[in-house]
Amino acid sequence: MDFGKRSIIVASLWCLSALWCATVCAGPPPVPAKIYGTLVVDGAQITQDMDDGYIITVTMQDGSAFIPSAEDTDGLNEASYYIITIPLYDAESQPDGAKPDDTAVIHVIKADRELFIITPTDAEITVGASGDIARIDINAASMNASTSSTLLSTSTTTVAGGGGGGGGGGGGASTTSSTTAAATTSIITTTTTTSIKPDPGCVSVTPPAVDAGATVDVAIAVQNIDLTNVGGVNVTVGCTGITVNSVTVNSATQITVNITAAEDAPQCTGNVTVTDGTGATNIICENKFTVNPPPLCTLTVSPGTFRNGVMLPRIKTFTITGTNSNWGSTSAVKIQGINMLIPLSRSKDEIRVLALVPSKMRLPAGNKVVTVTTGDERCTGNLVIE
C-alpha cells in the first residue's frame, strides 16, 4: 500500500474516532427537572375535559425558549395536572438548557392570548436540579378578571424515585446504589386559594321617598366601586313621573341626585339604578325608593265664625288659607248654606271671598263645610255659624 492511501485511511479512522468520542465521551444530556400542578383560571379549576386551547410553557427569564422546548404538549392528564419537562444545561449536549437555580417564567396561553399569572408571583419559578419534580399550581386570570390569590402553605418532601435509567439490570451493587441515590427527588407542594372581588352593590338611599309634586335631594351610597373613576354616573328611578335633574358625585362611594316627582305621579315603590359612564356596571338599589301621593290639602277660615243678623243683610269677608294647596284662578269656593260668594283674590295658598246673606235668611247654627276645588284637588275646612 502506498503512502497516499495509507494517509487517507489514517485520516478516516481519526474522524470516526472523533465522532465516536463526541457522541459517547460527552454522555447523554442531564436528567431534566420537571414541574406539574393544577391550572386555575378566573377562579375556576381547569380539568382535562375543558383544557382545549390551553398551552402552558416555561421559558428563560428573558422569554427565550429552551431547546428542547419546555411545554405541556398533550394537555392535562387524568388528574387534571399539567406536566412540563425542563431541559437542563450541558455545555456539550444541551447548551440551551436551564441551569439549576436559574429563574424561569411560566406562560399560559388560551386562543393565542396570554393570560395574566397571579401565582406564582410574576410567573417566575426556580429551576430545580437534575431529576427534581416540583409541584407548582398556577393561578391565572383573563384580562377582565378581578382575582387575587393567597399562598396558604408550602411543604417539602424527599422521596425515592426510579429515575436514572441505566444501571438496573447489568450493574453490580455499587452501580445500583449510585443510581438510587441519583434518583432521589424533591417534591415541593404549593397550595393556593382564589378569592373573587365582590361586585359593586347598593348600601342606602336617603331619603327613601318623595311626595308627588315635590323636588328633593337624594343621597345614594354604594360599595366596591370608585364612582370618581368610572367616566361619569347616570341614575334612573323605576317609577312613572320622576325626573332626574342632576347627579353629583360626592366621593368614591356616594352621589347626590336631585329628583322631581310630577304632581300627578302615581304612588309607586321602585328600583334606583346607578350606571357608570361606560354602561358596563349597573348598581341596582332594589325597591329602595317610594313616590307618595300628594299630601292631603286642608284649609282654615278666618274669622272662623259667622253671626246671624236680624234685619239687615249680613256681609262678611273671609280669608281662606290652604295647607298643601295649589290654588289658582280656576279654584272654586263653596261655603255650606251661603250661596252668594264673590272671590276677591286668589293665590296658591290663600283666597279672599266676600260672603253675602240676605236679611230675611237665617242660617242654621253649627259647623258648616268650606270647600275649595281646583281640578281634581279638593280642600276642606269648617266655618262656625252662630
C-alpha positions as a printed NumPy array, in Angstrom:
array([[   0.   ,    0.   ,    0.   ],
       [   1.498,    3.339,   -0.99 ],
       [   1.873,    6.32 ,    1.342],
       [  -1.113,    8.259,   -0.072],
       [  -3.66 ,    5.512,    0.554],
       [  -2.262,    4.912,    3.985],
       [  -2.722,    8.599,    4.853],
       [  -6.343,    8.561,    3.721],
       [  -7.109,    5.514,    5.84 ],
       [  -5.449,    7.056,    8.912],
       [  -7.394,   10.302,    8.451],
       [ -10.679,    8.424,    8.099],
       [ -10.048,    6.41 ,   11.242],
       [  -9.199,    9.624,   13.138],
       [ -12.51 ,   11.243,   12.048],
       [ -14.512,    8.206,   13.072],
       [ -12.764,    8.209,   16.435],
       [ -13.521,   11.889,   16.959],
       [ -17.169,   11.376,   16.008],
       [ -17.487,    8.424,   18.373],
       [ -15.936,   10.436,   21.201],
       [ -18.271,   13.356,   20.576],
       [ -21.283,   11.12 ,   20.943],
       [ -20.043,    8.723,   23.604],
       [ -17.491,   10.602,   25.643],
       [ -19.814,   13.588,   26.207],
       [ -22.507,   11.303,   27.569],
       [ -26.314,   11.767,   27.479],
       [ -27.89 ,   15.119,   28.444],
       [ -28.718,   15.596,   32.15 ],
       [ -31.924,   14.16 ,   33.539],
       [ -34.386,   17.075,   33.215],
       [ -36.201,   18.842,   36.031],
       [ -39.973,   18.578,   35.997],
       [ -42.845,   20.714,   37.239],
       [ -46.508,   19.795,   37.475],
       [ -49.679,   21.088,   39.074],
       [ -53.206,   22.372,   38.605],
       [ -54.381,   25.283,   36.486],
       [ -56.978,   27.734,   37.84 ],
       [ -58.31 ,   30.471,   35.533],
       [ -60.609,   33.243,   36.81 ],
       [ -61.243,   31.276,   39.989],
       [ -62.246,   28.   ,   38.267],
       [ -60.007,   24.953,   38.061],
       [ -59.408,   23.728,   34.521],
       [ -59.922,   19.978,   34.145],
       [ -58.898,   17.543,   31.438],
       [ -62.263,   17.765,   29.682],
       [ -62.069,   21.568,   29.405],
       [ -58.402,   22.186,   28.547],
       [ -58.841,   22.607,   24.797],
       [ -56.955,   25.632,   23.556],
       [ -54.689,   25.999,   26.599],
       [ -50.898,   25.96 ,   26.118],
       [ -48.549,   26.019,   29.108],
       [ -44.851,   26.697,   28.522],
       [ -41.738,   27.593,   30.502],
       [ -39.113,   29.941,   29.056],
       [ -35.928,   31.637,   30.138],
       [ -36.381,   34.803,   32.202],
       [ -35.953,   36.95 ,   29.083],
       [ -38.636,   34.997,   27.226],
       [ -36.258,   32.924,   25.096],
       [ -37.25 ,   29.308,   24.56 ],
       [ -35.31 ,   26.412,   25.937],
       [ -34.03 ,   23.848,   23.439],
       [ -35.638,   21.394,   23.509],
       [ -38.745,   23.38 ,   24.427],
       [ -40.322,   23.135,   27.894],
       [ -44.012,   22.764,   27.108],
       [ -47.022,   20.692,   28.067],
       [ -47.712,   19.257,   24.64 ],
       [ -50.508,   16.806,   25.391],
       [ -52.843,   18.754,   27.678],
       [ -53.833,   17.977,   31.248],
       [ -53.679,   14.37 ,   32.394],
       [ -56.472,   12.359,   34.017],
       [ -55.739,   14.003,   37.36 ],
       [ -56.086,   17.402,   35.624],
       [ -52.396,   18.171,   36.119],
       [ -50.113,   19.766,   33.569],
       [ -46.608,   18.27 ,   33.343],
       [ -43.616,   20.12 ,   31.875],
       [ -40.078,   18.78 ,   31.411],
       [ -37.383,   21.464,   31.666],
       [ -34.146,   20.577,   29.821],
       [ -31.016,   21.216,   31.896],
       [ -27.827,   22.823,   30.656],
       [ -24.882,   20.803,   29.427],
       [ -22.086,   22.544,   27.566],
       [ -21.741,   19.752,   25.053],
       [ -25.101,   18.063,   24.687],
       [ -27.616,   20.747,   25.76 ],
       [ -26.186,   24.282,   25.673],
       [ -29.677,   25.892,   25.513],
       [ -30.98 ,   24.185,   28.615],
       [ -31.656,   25.714,   32.038],
       [ -29.177,   25.769,   34.868],
       [ -30.338,   24.667,   38.336],
       [ -31.433,   27.646,   40.467],
       [ -31.979,   29.768,   37.335],
       [ -35.186,   31.814,   37.21 ],
       [ -37.648,   30.69 ,   34.546],
       [ -41.033,   32.069,   33.56 ],
       [ -44.364,   30.246,   33.154],
       [ -46.691,   31.267,   30.326],
       [ -50.358,   30.253,   29.928],
       [ -51.893,   30.905,   26.519],
       [ -55.544,   30.491,   25.571],
       [ -56.721,   31.031,   21.986],
       [ -53.49 ,   32.888,   21.048],
       [ -53.865,   35.226,   24.043],
       [ -51.518,   35.106,   27.019],
       [ -53.213,   35.131,   30.416],
       [ -52.052,   37.067,   33.466],
       [ -50.319,   34.862,   36.043],
       [ -51.351,   35.641,   39.627],
       [ -49.344,   32.844,   41.215],
       [ -46.545,   32.039,   41.155],
       [ -45.645,   35.701,   41.71 ],
       [ -44.513,   37.411,   38.488],
       [ -44.979,   33.996,   36.835],
       [ -41.432,   33.133,   37.966],
       [ -40.144,   29.781,   39.208],
       [ -36.728,   28.481,   40.264],
       [ -35.387,   25.658,   38.126],
       [ -34.684,   22.522,   40.127],
       [ -31.712,   20.206,   39.948],
       [ -31.428,   17.164,   37.701],
       [ -34.302,   14.791,   38.458],
       [ -36.208,   17.207,   40.69 ],
       [ -40.006,   17.229,   40.495],
       [ -41.765,   20.337,   41.849],
       [ -45.492,   20.919,   42.148],
       [ -46.398,   24.444,   41.13 ],
       [ -50.121,   25.233,   40.95 ],
       [ -50.872,   28.03 ,   38.503],
       [ -53.498,   30.665,   39.233],
       [ -54.197,   32.797,   36.143],
       [ -56.686,   35.466,   35.134],
       [ -58.094,   36.711,   31.88 ],
       [ -57.763,   40.423,   31.115],
       [ -61.01 ,   41.49 ,   32.827],
       [ -60.892,   39.23 ,   35.85 ],
       [ -60.717,   40.746,   39.33 ],
       [ -58.836,   37.897,   41.013],
       [ -56.326,   37.63 ,   43.799],
       [ -54.556,   34.68 ,   45.394],
       [ -53.242,   33.826,   48.817],
       [ -50.397,   31.416,   49.456],
       [ -51.579,   29.074,   52.15 ],
       [ -48.748,   26.602,   52.731],
       [ -45.516,   25.229,   51.328],
       [ -44.005,   21.894,   52.266],
       [ -41.007,   19.916,   51.039],
       [ -40.845,   16.129,   50.921],
       [ -37.929,   13.931,   49.758],
       [ -38.909,   10.643,   48.163],
       [ -37.003,    7.872,   46.463],
       [ -37.768,    7.577,   42.789],
       [ -36.851,    5.407,   39.865],
       [ -35.122,    7.908,   37.545],
       [ -31.689,    7.481,   36.046],
       [ -32.471,    4.535,   33.87 ],
       [ -29.224,    2.755,   33.092],
       [ -27.999,    0.749,   35.995],
       [ -30.828,   -1.646,   36.785],
       [ -30.072,   -4.904,   35.101],
       [ -26.412,   -5.183,   34.265],
       [ -24.577,   -3.316,   37.011],
       [ -23.26 ,   -4.504,   40.318],
       [ -24.17 ,   -3.437,   43.808],
       [ -22.211,   -0.175,   43.665],
       [ -23.886,    0.815,   40.403],
       [ -27.338,    0.126,   41.835],
       [ -26.57 ,    2.211,   44.936],
       [ -25.338,    5.112,   42.817],
       [ -28.4  ,    5.044,   40.578],
       [ -30.797,    5.023,   43.546],
       [ -29.061,    7.995,   45.113],
       [ -29.203,    9.964,   41.882],
       [ -32.924,    9.308,   41.56 ],
       [ -33.838,   10.83 ,   44.914],
       [ -36.186,   13.722,   44.128],
       [ -37.665,   16.675,   45.992],
       [ -41.373,   17.383,   45.597],
       [ -42.435,   20.904,   46.566],
       [ -46.146,   21.344,   47.151],
       [ -47.672,   24.8  ,   46.941],
       [ -51.35 ,   25.283,   47.73 ],
       [ -53.216,   28.384,   46.583],
       [ -56.694,   29.696,   47.093],
       [ -58.521,   32.247,   44.964],
       [ -60.86 ,   34.986,   46.126],
       [ -63.109,   36.988,   43.82 ],
       [ -63.509,   40.735,   44.365],
       [ -67.102,   41.47 ,   45.448],
       [ -69.377,   43.058,   42.877],
       [ -70.417,   46.691,   43.297],
       [ -73.614,   47.   ,   45.352],
       [ -76.124,   49.416,   46.838],
       [ -75.889,   50.429,   50.509],
       [ -78.629,   53.015,   51.063],
       [ -80.967,   55.611,   49.538],
       [ -81.739,   58.643,   51.744],
       [ -84.449,   59.879,   51.959],
       [ -86.21 ,   56.789,   50.659],
       [ -89.353,   58.623,   49.472],
       [ -90.688,   61.762,   47.785],
       [ -94.19 ,   63.224,   47.668],
       [ -95.823,   63.789,   44.312],
       [ -95.225,   67.367,   43.267],
       [ -92.038,   67.721,   45.35 ],
       [ -88.345,   68.122,   44.498],
       [ -85.734,   66.545,   46.799],
       [ -82.012,   65.773,   47.016],
       [ -81.461,   62.034,   47.43 ],
       [ -78.138,   60.636,   48.731],
       [ -77.188,   57.209,   47.328],
       [ -74.384,   55.201,   48.969],
       [ -72.726,   52.256,   47.159],
       [ -69.79 ,   49.902,   47.759],
       [ -66.973,   48.053,   45.947],
       [ -66.615,   50.723,   43.242],
       [ -64.892,   54.084,   42.78 ],
       [ -67.512,   56.416,   41.33 ],
       [ -64.886,   59.107,   40.798],
       [ -63.129,   56.959,   38.228],
       [ -65.865,   55.449,   36.027],
       [ -66.329,   58.119,   33.382],
       [ -69.492,   59.647,   34.805],
       [ -72.598,   58.382,   36.581],
       [ -76.209,   58.084,   35.431],
       [ -79.224,   57.449,   37.675],
       [ -82.719,   56.233,   36.843],
       [ -85.753,   55.683,   39.086],
       [ -88.213,   52.946,   38.197],
       [ -91.376,   54.974,   38.854],
       [ -93.596,   56.952,   36.485],
       [ -93.455,   60.739,   36.709],
       [ -89.912,   61.005,   38.13 ],
       [ -87.383,   63.407,   36.59 ],
       [ -83.675,   63.255,   37.499],
       [ -82.494,   66.866,   37.364],
       [ -78.84 ,   66.391,   38.289],
       [ -76.286,   63.873,   39.591],
       [ -73.351,   64.964,   41.769],
       [ -70.502,   62.594,   42.683],
       [ -69.55 ,   63.406,   46.277],
       [ -66.974,   60.665,   46.849],
       [ -65.898,   57.247,   45.615],
       [ -68.999,   55.644,   47.128],
       [ -71.637,   58.384,   47.382],
       [ -73.632,   60.552,   44.989],
       [ -76.421,   63.117,   45.398],
       [ -79.335,   63.056,   42.967],
       [ -81.815,   65.918,   42.606],
       [ -85.239,   64.406,   41.795],
       [ -88.623,   65.921,   40.951],
       [ -91.869,   63.945,   41.202],
       [ -94.657,   65.22 ,   38.973],
       [ -97.811,   66.434,   40.695],
       [ -99.759,   63.604,   39.11 ],
       [ -97.078,   60.953,   39.756],
       [ -98.832,   57.771,   40.942],
       [ -97.92 ,   56.053,   44.165],
       [ -95.016,   53.678,   43.455],
       [ -92.133,   51.766,   45.048],
       [ -89.343,   51.019,   42.584],
       [ -85.644,   50.469,   41.917],
       [ -82.973,   53.119,   41.778],
       [ -80.293,   52.161,   39.231],
       [ -76.807,   53.688,   39.198],
       [ -74.908,   53.145,   35.934],
       [ -71.297,   54.073,   35.24 ],
       [ -70.351,   56.218,   32.274],
       [ -69.492,   53.213,   30.095],
       [ -72.759,   51.412,   30.788],
       [ -70.82 ,   48.318,   31.862],
       [ -71.744,   48.437,   35.561],
       [ -75.299,   48.679,   36.903],
       [ -75.838,   49.025,   40.647],
       [ -79.474,   48.332,   41.487],
       [ -80.977,   49.609,   44.729],
       [ -83.922,   47.222,   44.644],
       [ -87.262,   48.668,   45.825],
       [ -85.396,   51.374,   47.737],
       [ -87.444,   54.416,   46.654],
       [ -91.124,   55.323,   47.042],
       [ -93.288,   58.002,   45.451],
       [ -96.087,   59.023,   47.802],
       [ -99.376,   60.532,   46.631],
       [ -99.777,   64.281,   47.207],
       [-100.415,   65.083,   50.878],
       [-103.987,   65.88 ,   51.832],
       [-104.974,   69.502,   51.243],
       [-106.668,   71.245,   54.213],
       [-107.834,   74.797,   54.891],
       [-108.714,   77.193,   57.689],
       [-111.13 ,   80.118,   57.59 ],
       [-110.562,   83.47 ,   59.255],
       [-112.576,   84.662,   61.014],
       [-113.798,   81.242,   61.946],
       [-117.332,   82.279,   62.929],
       [-120.33 ,   83.962,   61.269],
       [-123.134,   85.53 ,   63.332],
       [-126.711,   85.598,   62.04 ],
       [-128.25 ,   89.048,   61.719],
       [-131.864,   90.062,   62.383],
       [-132.976,   92.656,   59.878],
       [-130.058,   93.773,   57.669],
       [-128.198,   91.67 ,   55.111],
       [-125.016,   90.209,   56.528],
       [-121.814,   90.9  ,   54.573],
       [-118.547,   89.312,   55.641],
       [-115.032,   88.966,   54.165],
       [-113.319,   85.646,   54.811],
       [-109.659,   84.701,   54.278],
       [-109.219,   81.041,   53.437],
       [-105.674,   79.67 ,   53.982],
       [-104.643,   76.339,   52.456],
       [-102.122,   73.709,   53.558],
       [-100.647,   71.554,   50.744],
       [-102.803,   73.56 ,   48.365],
       [-102.159,   74.566,   44.791],
       [-104.904,   77.108,   44.122],
       [-105.254,   79.41 ,   41.177],
       [-107.67 ,   81.426,   39.065],
       [-109.879,   78.39 ,   38.423],
       [-110.292,   77.495,   42.104],
       [-113.948,   77.485,   43.212],
       [-115.083,   78.25 ,   46.799],
       [-118.201,   76.878,   48.469],
       [-119.479,   77.536,   51.999],
       [-122.275,   75.284,   53.121],
       [-125.504,   77.329,   53.393],
       [-124.1  ,   80.551,   51.845],
       [-124.801,   80.772,   48.141],
       [-123.52 ,   84.263,   47.376],
       [-119.716,   84.279,   47.391],
       [-117.605,   86.799,   45.474],
       [-113.873,   85.971,   45.094],
       [-111.685,   88.985,   45.834],
       [-108.24 ,   87.43 ,   45.325],
       [-106.638,   84.018,   44.739],
       [-103.111,   82.702,   45.249],
       [-101.534,   79.274,   45.644],
       [-102.376,   79.012,   49.333],
       [-104.818,   81.898,   50.059],
       [-108.235,   83.003,   48.785],
       [-110.238,   86.018,   49.994],
       [-114.012,   85.945,   49.413],
       [-116.941,   88.24 ,   50.186],
       [-119.969,   86.389,   51.637],
       [-123.493,   87.919,   51.451],
       [-126.502,   86.517,   53.335],
       [-129.951,   88.158,   52.687],
       [-131.658,   89.787,   55.726],
       [-134.651,   87.506,   55.69 ],
       [-132.484,   84.371,   55.613],
       [-131.339,   82.872,   58.87 ],
       [-128.596,   80.245,   58.726],
       [-128.843,   77.175,   60.916],
       [-126.242,   77.289,   63.669],
       [-123.37 ,   74.811,   63.774],
       [-120.304,   73.747,   61.78 ],
       [-120.514,   74.325,   58.03 ],
       [-118.165,   72.757,   55.45 ],
       [-115.961,   75.09 ,   53.406],
       [-114.616,   73.595,   50.156],
       [-112.072,   74.839,   47.606],
       [-111.932,   72.793,   44.407],
       [-109.174,   73.067,   41.791],
       [-109.487,   70.447,   39.097],
       [-109.215,   67.095,   40.883],
       [-107.842,   68.683,   44.05 ],
       [-110.333,   69.25 ,   46.851],
       [-109.533,   71.06 ,   50.111],
       [-111.943,   71.201,   53.016],
       [-112.323,   73.014,   56.318],
       [-115.036,   74.388,   58.661],
       [-116.859,   77.628,   59.445],
       [-118.989,   78.03 ,   62.597],
       [-122.42 ,   79.701,   62.247],
       [-123.657,   81.288,   65.481]])
